[in-house]
Amino acid sequence: MPIMRAAFASHFDDADPLAALTVGERPEPTPPADDWVTVQLRATSLNHHDLWSLRGVGLTEAQLPMILGCDAVGLDPEGRPVVVYPVVVTPGDPRGVSILSEYFPGTLAERVAVPRSNLIPLPDGMAATDAACLPTAWLTAWRMLTTKGRVADADSVLVQGAGGGVATAAVALAVAMGKRVYATSRDAGKRDRISALGATALEPGARLPERVDVVIETVGAATFDHSLKSAAPMARIVVSGATAGHEPTVNLRRVFAMQLEILGTSMGTPGELYELLAFCADNEVRPVVDSVIPFSRVEDAFARLHSGDAFGKIVIDHEA
Ligand SMILES: NC(=O)c1ccc[n+]([C@@H]2O[C@H](COP(=O)([O-])OP(=O)(O)OC[C@H]3O[C@@H](n4cnc5c(N)ncnc54)[C@H](OP(=O)(O)O)[C@@H]3O)[C@@H](O)[C@H]2O)c1
């Protein structure tokens, strides 16, 4: 059976997810249907999702070994550069869909199989290493701000845990949209870098100069009360992750008295990914990249993600 290099979850380790990562040989992808194609990978990026997978969140033992990775930029079978939309129709899943690396092998490999309809042309002038940041974290941030947060009707936005991939995306996009942006981070160095992106950086829990119309939440338990307290009447608190715990205490009096909307969201639609690519291309917005690491050092990339020191996206260069 033809084989390729890949980074995959070989077992689960909740306490030490890096110990569950294996880099080695896996079978070449076999498209499960006629309308699927194989993409030769050029660049990918890591997401917190990859650490959750190594911890066993969202996967079962029966699905192991599972190639990790949600994001991808590569070459289609005709040699054209493409961005891969990572959400795939999955009838057995209660959501009706799954993200690459959940049911179908992910993108941290030499090649990945996806439905041809998931391929979007790489915009002219956009580097593969930049575009590889967009399909998961940046798409999630885009939908949080636009479709869910209705940011067009907002003046101000708060982003919690601003050093993360989704969070830096939300800051950069909201600044590019001309909003007043506040962002919290536990780390003084990250707060300096957030300020350089055009946001007002604050320590977690700090009082804001004003209540905001949209809150971008990916941290969860550690920040949710602050998100509620910082929200203006009728504000939208949009939740796409819970890195620091998914069972916060919620003051319901504040929710109804201030008429707040708490909205859950996951990823985005293909149309939203087209919109995001066009917005970035037209406005010369580029992802906040922490580091670009060759695939041969993918373990180092995972260690950096796990350290919590990264600011923005960790990109994997498959051509280096
Ligand atoms: N639903 C979706 O479609 C979707 C898509 C992408 C991601 N997500 C979820 O969103 C979350 C963020 O993903 P990501 O890829 O942006 O992650 P990431 O790059 O690893 O960022 C996580 C960030 O959380 C912040 N944080 C604040 N308090 C924390 C605490 N007590 N413990 C750990 N981290 C804390 C940190 O910010 P500071 O260091 O600046 O404080 C850190 O930078 C994850 O839970 C992920 O599963 C969901």
XYZ file of C-alpha atoms and ligand atoms in Angstrom:
368
model
C 0.000 0.000 0.000
C 1.475 3.460 -0.942
C 2.470 5.465 2.122
C 3.166 9.105 3.019
C 4.506 11.107 5.978
C 1.862 12.370 8.379
C 1.345 13.688 11.912
C -1.382 11.760 13.699
C -2.967 10.919 17.019
C -1.832 7.386 17.877
C -3.565 7.354 21.279
C -5.129 9.906 23.657
C -3.398 11.670 26.547
C -5.470 14.280 28.366
C -2.642 15.288 30.724
C 0.136 15.368 28.121
C -1.349 15.696 24.613
C 2.098 16.023 22.997
C 2.832 12.428 24.106
C -0.096 11.255 21.951
C 1.353 12.807 18.766
C 3.145 10.502 16.333
C 4.940 11.556 13.154
C 5.429 8.653 10.796
C 4.020 6.796 7.822
C 0.329 6.475 6.991
C -1.438 5.116 3.890
C -2.038 7.542 1.016
C -5.580 8.987 1.130
C -8.210 7.085 -0.796
C -11.085 9.326 -1.965
C -14.279 7.712 -0.586
C -16.484 8.887 -3.495
C -16.155 9.877 -7.164
C -16.576 13.586 -6.407
C -13.582 13.608 -4.024
C -10.060 14.540 -5.150
C -6.575 14.391 -3.677
C -4.790 17.671 -2.862
C -0.974 17.919 -2.672
C -0.342 20.011 0.431
C 1.775 23.177 0.392
C 0.951 24.787 3.735
C -1.206 24.085 6.770
C -1.645 25.688 10.191
C -2.272 24.343 13.670
C -5.400 24.947 15.711
C -6.267 24.304 19.336
C -8.580 21.662 17.829
C -5.475 19.535 17.133
C -4.614 19.549 20.863
C -8.213 18.656 21.765
C -7.959 15.684 19.360
C -4.756 14.459 21.067
C -6.594 14.728 24.391
C -9.413 12.560 23.016
C -12.043 15.307 22.730
C -14.273 14.627 19.711
C -12.601 11.333 18.746
C -13.049 7.727 19.865
C -10.412 4.999 20.198
C -11.992 3.258 17.197
C -11.061 6.242 14.976
C -7.342 5.990 15.775
C -4.872 6.497 14.261
C -6.237 9.823 12.985
C -4.205 12.251 10.858
C -4.531 15.708 12.444
C -4.914 19.112 10.793
C -7.933 21.124 9.625
C -6.406 23.874 7.470
C -4.885 23.393 4.049
C -3.561 25.143 0.986
C -2.326 22.922 -1.811
C -2.474 21.963 -5.457
C -5.553 20.337 -6.971
C -5.173 17.357 -9.369
C -4.769 19.825 -12.278
C -1.938 21.628 -10.439
C -3.965 24.762 -9.549
C -3.363 26.412 -6.137
C -6.405 25.985 -3.890
C -7.605 26.730 -0.370
C -9.455 23.793 1.223
C -12.777 24.414 2.999
C -12.445 21.929 5.879
C -16.088 21.097 6.709
C -17.388 17.859 5.144
C -20.949 16.475 5.068
C -20.969 13.519 7.499
C -24.359 11.782 7.824
C -23.357 9.770 10.932
C -22.525 12.890 12.943
C -25.271 14.651 14.966
C -24.113 17.967 13.455
C -24.542 16.510 9.951
C -20.990 17.649 9.173
C -17.480 17.179 10.517
C -14.164 19.008 10.256
C -11.212 17.286 8.560
C -9.380 15.158 11.168
C -12.640 14.195 12.922
C -14.104 11.489 10.612
C -11.917 11.988 7.544
C -8.086 12.135 7.703
C -6.698 15.651 8.233
C -4.190 17.849 6.481
C -0.929 17.329 8.404
C 0.352 14.989 5.710
C 1.739 15.041 2.188
C -1.737 14.710 0.654
C -5.386 14.905 1.746
C -8.622 13.717 0.101
C -11.576 16.168 0.074
C -14.749 16.744 -1.949
C -13.862 18.725 -5.089
C -16.590 21.224 -4.136
C -14.518 22.112 -1.023
C -11.743 23.654 -3.161
C -11.553 27.446 -3.502
C -8.993 29.153 -5.780
C -6.088 30.740 -3.865
C -6.450 34.524 -4.389
C -3.758 36.102 -6.590
C -0.958 37.591 -4.522
C -1.797 35.708 -1.323
C 0.985 33.483 0.033
C 0.091 29.854 0.684
C 1.424 30.237 4.243
C -0.972 33.157 4.868
C -4.009 31.527 3.260
C -3.399 28.377 5.334
C -4.442 30.370 8.430
C -7.864 31.279 7.096
C -10.133 28.193 6.724
C -10.559 27.380 10.427
C -9.557 30.071 12.961
C -10.052 33.064 10.693
C -13.274 31.701 9.202
C -14.603 31.150 12.725
C -13.676 34.710 13.717
C -15.247 36.084 10.518
C -18.583 34.360 11.182
C -18.467 35.372 14.868
C -18.131 39.019 13.893
C -20.399 39.166 10.847
C -23.225 36.620 10.691
C -23.489 36.024 14.442
C -22.214 39.243 16.024
C -23.841 41.539 13.405
C -20.788 43.762 13.752
C -21.999 46.083 10.999
C -24.426 47.465 13.626
C -21.704 47.716 16.306
C -19.240 50.421 17.301
C -17.134 48.396 19.724
C -15.873 44.844 20.153
C -14.204 42.976 23.045
C -11.973 39.973 22.251
C -11.012 37.691 25.148
C -7.703 35.749 25.303
C -6.279 37.842 22.531
C -3.119 35.841 21.845
C -4.933 32.862 20.283
C -5.488 32.066 16.617
C -9.213 32.880 16.568
C -8.723 35.876 18.845
C -5.936 37.559 16.852
C -8.080 37.026 13.755
C -11.041 38.735 15.419
C -8.859 41.672 16.498
C -7.297 42.146 13.060
C -10.636 41.842 11.239
C -12.553 44.123 13.623
C -9.805 46.775 13.417
C -9.884 46.514 9.598
C -13.675 47.025 9.773
C -13.097 50.292 11.653
C -14.465 49.225 15.051
C -13.174 50.239 18.486
C -11.537 47.022 19.651
C -10.621 45.996 23.207
C -8.715 42.792 23.833
C -7.595 40.982 26.986
C -4.530 38.807 27.383
C -2.797 37.312 30.415
C 0.595 38.135 28.979
C 2.140 41.634 28.946
C 4.144 40.899 25.784
C 1.014 39.767 23.956
C -0.819 42.890 25.144
C 1.921 45.005 23.526
C 1.485 43.109 20.266
C -2.304 43.466 20.424
C -1.871 47.242 20.813
C 0.318 47.229 17.708
C -2.605 45.678 15.801
C -4.729 48.723 16.676
C -6.697 47.426 19.676
C -6.762 48.653 23.266
C -5.092 45.872 25.252
C -6.218 45.092 28.799
C -5.450 42.628 31.556
C -8.064 39.885 31.983
C -10.994 41.171 34.042
C -10.055 44.858 33.660
C -12.858 47.448 33.502
C -13.382 48.718 29.944
C -13.818 52.452 29.204
C -17.231 51.606 27.671
C -19.608 48.645 27.364
C -19.240 46.883 24.017
C -21.762 45.714 21.410
C -20.024 42.440 20.475
C -17.907 40.084 22.608
C -15.743 37.386 21.019
C -15.417 34.460 23.453
C -13.118 31.474 22.944
C -11.716 31.241 26.491
C -14.845 30.285 28.456
C -14.907 29.846 32.223
C -11.944 32.142 32.957
C -13.411 35.164 31.148
C -17.165 34.657 30.738
C -18.257 36.726 33.739
C -16.113 39.610 32.467
C -17.727 39.209 29.052
C -21.197 39.546 30.630
C -20.173 42.592 32.702
C -18.564 44.296 29.673
C -21.587 43.883 27.404
C -23.780 46.868 26.476
C -27.583 46.535 26.415
C -28.618 44.270 23.480
C -25.012 43.118 22.977
C -24.088 39.835 21.299
C -21.676 37.506 23.144
C -20.497 35.031 20.522
C -18.928 31.771 21.740
C -16.872 29.413 19.576
C -14.581 27.811 22.129
C -13.944 27.182 25.801
C -10.185 26.732 26.139
C -10.256 27.431 29.881
C -13.423 25.459 30.739
C -16.905 25.018 29.276
C -19.021 25.368 32.420
C -18.829 29.020 33.519
C -21.208 30.518 36.067
C -23.693 32.680 34.134
C -25.490 35.556 35.869
C -28.905 35.216 34.229
C -30.161 38.482 35.775
C -27.576 40.304 33.717
C -28.551 38.305 30.603
C -32.236 39.269 30.757
C -31.916 42.737 32.308
C -29.397 43.835 29.656
C -31.209 41.790 26.955
C -27.978 40.082 25.967
C -27.722 37.470 23.232
C -25.368 34.538 23.865
C -24.723 32.882 20.507
C -22.848 29.674 19.812
C -21.090 29.153 16.506
C -18.783 26.703 14.773
C -16.599 27.308 11.730
C -18.481 28.964 8.828
C -20.070 28.322 5.444
C -18.225 28.061 2.102
C -19.797 31.415 1.181
C -18.348 32.988 4.320
C -14.888 31.608 3.442
C -15.195 33.211 -0.031
C -16.185 36.503 1.647
C -13.256 36.285 4.078
C -10.729 35.574 1.311
C -12.085 38.506 -0.708
C -12.061 40.826 2.347
C -8.442 39.943 3.108
C -7.374 40.285 -0.535
C -9.240 43.594 -1.098
C -8.192 45.219 2.196
C -4.661 43.798 2.264
C -5.405 42.162 5.605
C -3.015 39.296 6.302
C -3.134 36.758 9.136
C -1.181 37.273 12.326
C 1.484 34.578 11.993
C 3.413 33.506 15.079
C 5.860 31.298 13.202
C 6.337 29.268 10.023
C 7.803 25.855 10.786
C 8.785 23.153 8.244
C 6.769 19.944 8.317
C 9.970 18.101 9.274
C 9.722 19.910 12.659
C 5.974 19.528 13.186
C 6.535 18.270 16.764
C 8.172 21.637 17.612
C 5.123 23.395 16.205
C 2.804 21.384 18.454
C 5.021 22.105 21.455
C 4.786 25.832 20.753
C 0.978 25.670 20.445
C 0.777 23.715 23.703
C 3.081 26.171 25.507
C 0.503 28.962 25.161
C 3.334 31.334 24.168
C 2.246 31.702 20.549
C 0.832 34.981 19.302
C -1.338 34.251 16.290
C -1.120 31.262 13.978
C 1.548 28.581 13.827
C 1.972 27.688 10.155
C 3.445 24.460 8.794
C 5.376 24.766 5.508
C 5.121 21.462 3.630
C 7.514 22.607 0.892
C 10.450 23.745 3.061
N -16.067 26.306 17.070
C -15.169 26.513 16.098
O -15.489 26.548 14.908
C -13.768 26.755 16.491
C -12.810 27.044 15.522
C -11.538 27.334 15.946
C -11.262 27.284 17.313
N -12.212 26.950 18.216
C -11.953 26.888 19.660
O -11.584 28.188 20.106
C -10.588 28.074 21.126
C -9.370 28.858 20.697
O -8.797 28.210 19.582
P -7.421 28.739 18.986
O -7.020 27.783 17.909
O -7.527 30.198 18.712
O -6.476 28.480 20.292
P -5.048 29.017 20.670
O -4.418 29.663 19.480
O -4.348 27.909 21.361
O -5.421 30.169 21.763
C -5.942 29.923 23.035
C -5.942 31.263 23.795
O -6.809 31.197 24.947
C -6.400 32.187 25.851
N -6.597 31.872 27.264
C -7.093 32.728 28.159
N -7.187 32.185 29.376
C -6.740 30.938 29.246
C -6.569 29.874 30.184
N -6.897 30.011 31.474
N -6.057 28.723 29.718
C -5.708 28.593 28.422
N -5.822 29.590 27.513
C -6.354 30.737 27.920
C -4.954 32.413 25.601
O -4.845 33.797 25.403
P -3.779 34.704 26.198
O -2.542 33.883 26.349
O -3.657 35.888 25.310
O -4.417 35.041 27.523
C -4.592 31.609 24.359
O -3.842 32.369 23.480
C -10.297 26.571 21.317
O -11.018 26.117 22.439
C -10.820 25.954 20.030
O -11.232 24.633 20.220
C -13.454 26.693 17.825
